[in-house]
C-alpha cells in the first residue's frame, strides 16, 4: 500500500463532523475544554497515524487505525459515564477528580492504538524504515522531505506475542508533551498509565 502525507483536517473531514460532536457529548467536558484538551490530542494522533491500517483482522483498510482511534475513544468515554470514580472520597474530591479520570481514560485509549499499529504494521518513508518511537511523527517525517514524499505499508509477520505496553512510555513523551499533568491527582495519573493495555482494547462499534 502506498500513501502520501495528509493534514489531520483532511482526514477528519472524511470521518465526518457527527463523530466529533458525539465525542464532545460523551466527554461531558463542554465545547471549550474539549477543543483545548481533547481535540489537540486527536490531531496529534492523526499526525502520527495518517492513513495507516490497524491490523490484519480488524480495521485493515486505509485509515483504519485513525477510525479505530476515534471510535475506541468514544467507547471509552461512554463507559466512563457509568463509573463512580474515587468512591471512597468525599463529594468535593470526587467533583475534582472525575473529569480528570474521564480525560485520563481517553488518553489511555488514545495511546493504546499506536502500540497496536506498530506491532502489526511496518512503514517505510521513501524507502527508509520509519520508527515512530525513536524519531518524529509520520506526517513530519513526510513533509520535511524534499520533493514528493510517500510512505509504504506492509504487514509485519504474524506472531503470538502481544503489543508491548512498555513502549507507551516513549509514546507518551511525544503525544502528551503539551498536557499540564501537574494539575492532575497522582492516583489518576497512575491509573492512566496502568490502563494503557493493547491486549485489552476492543474493536468498538460505530453505533
CSV table of C-alpha atoms in Angstrom, one decimal:
chain,number,residue,atom,x,y,z
A,1,UNK,CA,0.0,0.0,0.0
A,2,UNK,CA,1.3,3.4,-1.0
A,3,UNK,CA,0.3,6.7,0.7
A,4,UNK,CA,1.1,10.4,0.8
A,5,UNK,CA,1.0,12.9,3.7
A,6,UNK,CA,-2.4,14.3,4.6
A,7,UNK,CA,-3.2,17.0,7.1
A,8,UNK,CA,-5.4,15.9,10.1
A,9,UNK,CA,-8.1,18.3,9.0
A,10,UNK,CA,-8.5,16.5,5.7
A,11,UNK,CA,-8.5,13.1,7.5
A,12,UNK,CA,-11.1,14.3,10.0
A,13,UNK,CA,-13.3,15.7,7.2
A,14,UNK,CA,-13.6,12.3,5.7
A,15,UNK,CA,-14.7,10.8,9.0
A,16,UNK,CA,-17.5,13.4,9.4
A,17,UNK,CA,-18.4,16.1,11.9
A,18,UNK,CA,-21.1,14.0,13.5
A,19,UNK,CA,-18.4,11.7,15.1
A,20,UNK,CA,-16.7,14.6,16.7
A,21,UNK,CA,-20.0,16.0,18.0
A,22,UNK,CA,-20.7,12.6,19.6
A,23,UNK,CA,-17.2,12.6,21.2
A,24,UNK,CA,-17.8,16.1,22.6
A,25,UNK,CA,-21.1,15.0,24.1
A,26,UNK,CA,-19.5,11.8,25.6
A,27,UNK,CA,-16.6,13.7,27.1
A,28,UNK,CA,-19.0,15.8,29.3
A,29,UNK,CA,-16.3,18.4,29.2
A,30,UNK,CA,-18.1,21.2,27.4
A,31,UNK,CA,-17.0,22.6,24.0
A,32,UNK,CA,-14.2,24.9,25.2
A,33,UNK,CA,-12.4,22.2,27.3
A,34,UNK,CA,-13.0,19.6,24.5
A,35,UNK,CA,-11.3,21.9,22.0
A,36,UNK,CA,-8.5,22.8,24.3
A,37,UNK,CA,-7.7,19.4,25.9
A,38,UNK,CA,-9.2,16.6,23.8
A,39,UNK,CA,-9.1,17.8,20.2
A,40,UNK,CA,-5.3,18.6,20.1
A,41,UNK,CA,-4.5,15.0,21.2
A,42,UNK,CA,-6.8,13.6,18.5
A,43,UNK,CA,-4.9,15.9,16.0
A,44,UNK,CA,-1.6,14.6,17.2
A,45,UNK,CA,-2.8,11.0,16.8
A,46,UNK,CA,-3.8,11.9,13.2
A,47,UNK,CA,-0.3,13.3,12.6
A,48,UNK,CA,1.1,10.1,13.9
A,49,UNK,CA,-1.3,7.6,12.3
A,50,UNK,CA,-2.1,9.3,9.0
A,51,UNK,CA,-3.9,6.6,6.9
A,52,UNK,CA,-2.3,3.5,8.4
A,53,UNK,CA,-4.4,0.4,8.9
A,54,UNK,CA,-4.8,-1.1,12.4
A,55,UNK,CA,-4.2,-4.8,12.0
A,56,UNK,CA,-5.0,-7.6,9.6
A,57,UNK,CA,-8.3,-8.8,11.1
A,58,UNK,CA,-10.0,-5.5,12.1
A,59,UNK,CA,-9.8,-2.0,10.6
A,60,UNK,CA,-7.3,-3.3,8.0
A,61,UNK,CA,-8.5,-0.7,5.4
A,62,UNK,CA,-6.8,2.6,4.5
A,63,UNK,CA,-7.3,5.0,7.5
A,64,UNK,CA,-8.5,2.1,9.7
A,65,UNK,CA,-6.2,3.0,12.6
A,66,UNK,CA,-7.4,6.6,12.9
A,67,UNK,CA,-11.0,5.5,12.6
A,68,UNK,CA,-10.5,2.9,15.3
A,69,UNK,CA,-8.8,5.6,17.5
A,70,UNK,CA,-11.9,7.8,17.4
A,71,UNK,CA,-14.4,5.0,17.9
A,72,UNK,CA,-12.4,3.4,20.8
A,73,UNK,CA,-12.1,6.8,22.4
A,74,UNK,CA,-15.8,7.3,22.1
A,75,UNK,CA,-16.5,3.9,23.6
A,76,UNK,CA,-14.1,4.6,26.5
A,77,UNK,CA,-15.8,7.9,27.3
A,78,UNK,CA,-19.2,6.3,27.1
A,79,UNK,CA,-18.1,3.7,29.6
A,80,UNK,CA,-16.9,6.4,32.0
A,81,UNK,CA,-20.5,7.6,32.3
A,82,UNK,CA,-21.4,4.5,34.3
A,83,UNK,CA,-18.4,4.6,36.6
A,84,UNK,CA,-18.1,6.2,40.1
A,85,UNK,CA,-14.5,7.3,40.3
A,86,UNK,CA,-12.8,7.6,43.7
A,87,UNK,CA,-15.9,6.1,45.5
A,88,UNK,CA,-14.3,6.3,49.0
A,89,UNK,CA,-13.6,10.0,48.6
A,90,UNK,CA,-15.8,12.8,49.8
A,91,UNK,CA,-18.0,14.6,47.3
A,92,UNK,CA,-15.7,17.6,46.9
A,93,UNK,CA,-12.7,15.4,45.9
A,94,UNK,CA,-14.8,13.4,43.5
A,95,UNK,CA,-16.0,16.5,41.9
A,96,UNK,CA,-12.4,17.5,41.3
A,97,UNK,CA,-11.0,14.2,40.0
A,98,UNK,CA,-13.9,12.8,38.0
A,99,UNK,CA,-13.1,15.0,34.9
A,100,UNK,CA,-9.5,14.0,35.4
A,101,UNK,CA,-10.3,10.3,35.4
A,102,UNK,CA,-12.5,10.7,32.3
A,103,UNK,CA,-9.7,12.5,30.4
A,104,UNK,CA,-7.1,10.0,31.6
A,105,UNK,CA,-9.2,7.1,30.3
A,106,UNK,CA,-9.5,8.9,27.0
A,107,UNK,CA,-5.7,9.4,26.9
A,108,UNK,CA,-5.1,5.7,27.8
A,109,UNK,CA,-7.3,4.6,24.9
A,110,UNK,CA,-5.6,7.1,22.6
A,111,UNK,CA,-2.1,5.8,23.5
A,112,UNK,CA,-3.0,2.2,23.1
A,113,UNK,CA,-3.8,2.3,19.4
A,114,UNK,CA,-0.4,3.3,18.0
A,115,UNK,CA,1.1,0.4,20.0
A,116,UNK,CA,-1.2,-2.0,18.1
A,117,UNK,CA,-0.3,-0.4,14.8
A,118,UNK,CA,3.4,-0.5,15.4
A,119,UNK,CA,3.1,-4.2,16.4
A,120,UNK,CA,1.3,-5.1,13.1
A,121,UNK,CA,2.5,-2.6,10.5
A,122,UNK,CA,5.9,-1.8,9.0
A,123,UNK,CA,6.3,1.6,7.5
A,124,UNK,CA,8.9,2.9,5.1
A,125,UNK,CA,9.2,6.6,4.0
A,126,UNK,CA,10.8,7.0,0.6
A,127,UNK,CA,12.5,3.6,1.0
A,128,UNK,CA,13.8,4.2,4.6
A,129,UNK,CA,12.2,2.4,7.6
A,130,UNK,CA,10.2,4.7,9.9
A,131,UNK,CA,10.4,4.1,13.6
A,132,UNK,CA,7.8,6.1,15.4
A,133,UNK,CA,9.2,5.6,18.9
A,134,UNK,CA,12.7,7.0,18.3
A,135,UNK,CA,12.0,9.7,15.8
A,136,UNK,CA,9.3,12.0,14.6
A,137,UNK,CA,5.6,11.6,13.7
A,138,UNK,CA,4.8,10.2,10.3
A,139,UNK,CA,3.4,13.5,9.0
A,140,UNK,CA,6.5,15.4,9.9
A,141,UNK,CA,8.8,12.6,8.5
A,142,UNK,CA,6.9,13.0,5.2
A,143,UNK,CA,6.6,16.8,5.0
A,144,UNK,CA,10.2,17.6,5.9
A,145,UNK,CA,11.4,15.5,3.0
A,146,UNK,CA,12.5,17.4,-0.2
A,147,UNK,CA,10.2,16.6,-3.1
A,148,UNK,CA,7.2,14.4,-3.1
A,149,UNK,CA,7.3,12.1,-0.1
A,150,UNK,CA,5.3,8.9,0.1
A,151,UNK,CA,5.2,6.1,2.6
A,152,UNK,CA,4.7,2.4,2.1
A,153,UNK,CA,2.9,0.0,4.4
A,154,UNK,CA,3.5,-3.8,4.8
A,155,UNK,CA,2.1,-6.2,7.4
A,156,UNK,CA,4.7,-7.5,9.9
A,157,UNK,CA,5.0,-11.3,10.2
A,158,UNK,CA,2.2,-12.7,12.4
A,159,UNK,CA,3.2,-13.6,15.9
A,160,UNK,CA,1.5,-14.8,19.1
A,161,UNK,CA,3.2,-12.1,21.1
A,162,UNK,CA,1.0,-9.2,22.2
A,163,UNK,CA,1.9,-5.5,21.5
A,164,UNK,CA,4.1,-4.1,24.3
A,165,UNK,CA,2.5,-1.6,26.6
A,166,UNK,CA,6.1,-0.7,27.8
A,167,UNK,CA,6.6,1.3,24.6
A,168,UNK,CA,3.8,3.6,25.8
A,169,UNK,CA,6.4,5.5,27.9
A,170,UNK,CA,8.1,6.6,24.7
A,171,UNK,CA,4.9,7.4,23.0
A,172,UNK,CA,3.5,9.5,25.9
A,173,UNK,CA,6.6,11.7,25.9
A,174,UNK,CA,5.7,12.9,22.4
A,175,UNK,CA,1.9,12.6,22.3
A,176,UNK,CA,1.3,14.2,25.6
A,177,UNK,CA,4.1,16.7,25.9
A,178,UNK,CA,1.7,19.7,26.0
A,179,UNK,CA,-0.6,18.4,28.7
A,180,UNK,CA,-0.3,20.1,32.1
A,181,UNK,CA,-0.1,17.0,34.2
A,182,UNK,CA,1.0,18.8,37.3
A,183,UNK,CA,-2.7,19.7,37.8
A,184,UNK,CA,-3.7,16.1,37.9
A,185,UNK,CA,-4.1,13.9,41.0
A,186,UNK,CA,-1.3,11.3,41.2
A,187,UNK,CA,-3.7,8.5,41.6
A,188,UNK,CA,-5.4,9.5,38.4
A,189,UNK,CA,-2.1,9.5,36.5
A,190,UNK,CA,-1.1,6.1,37.9
A,191,UNK,CA,-4.4,4.7,36.8
A,192,UNK,CA,-4.0,6.2,33.3
A,193,UNK,CA,-0.6,4.6,32.7
A,194,UNK,CA,-1.8,1.2,34.0
A,195,UNK,CA,-4.8,1.4,31.7
A,196,UNK,CA,-2.7,1.5,28.5
A,197,UNK,CA,-3.2,-2.1,27.5
A,198,UNK,CA,-3.1,-3.1,23.8
A,199,UNK,CA,-4.2,-6.7,24.8
A,200,UNK,CA,-7.4,-5.4,26.4
A,201,UNK,CA,-8.7,-2.9,24.0
A,202,UNK,CA,-11.8,-4.0,22.0
A,203,UNK,CA,-12.8,-3.2,18.4
A,204,UNK,CA,-15.6,-0.7,19.0
A,205,UNK,CA,-19.0,-0.5,17.3
A,206,UNK,CA,-19.8,2.6,15.2
A,207,UNK,CA,-23.3,2.8,16.6
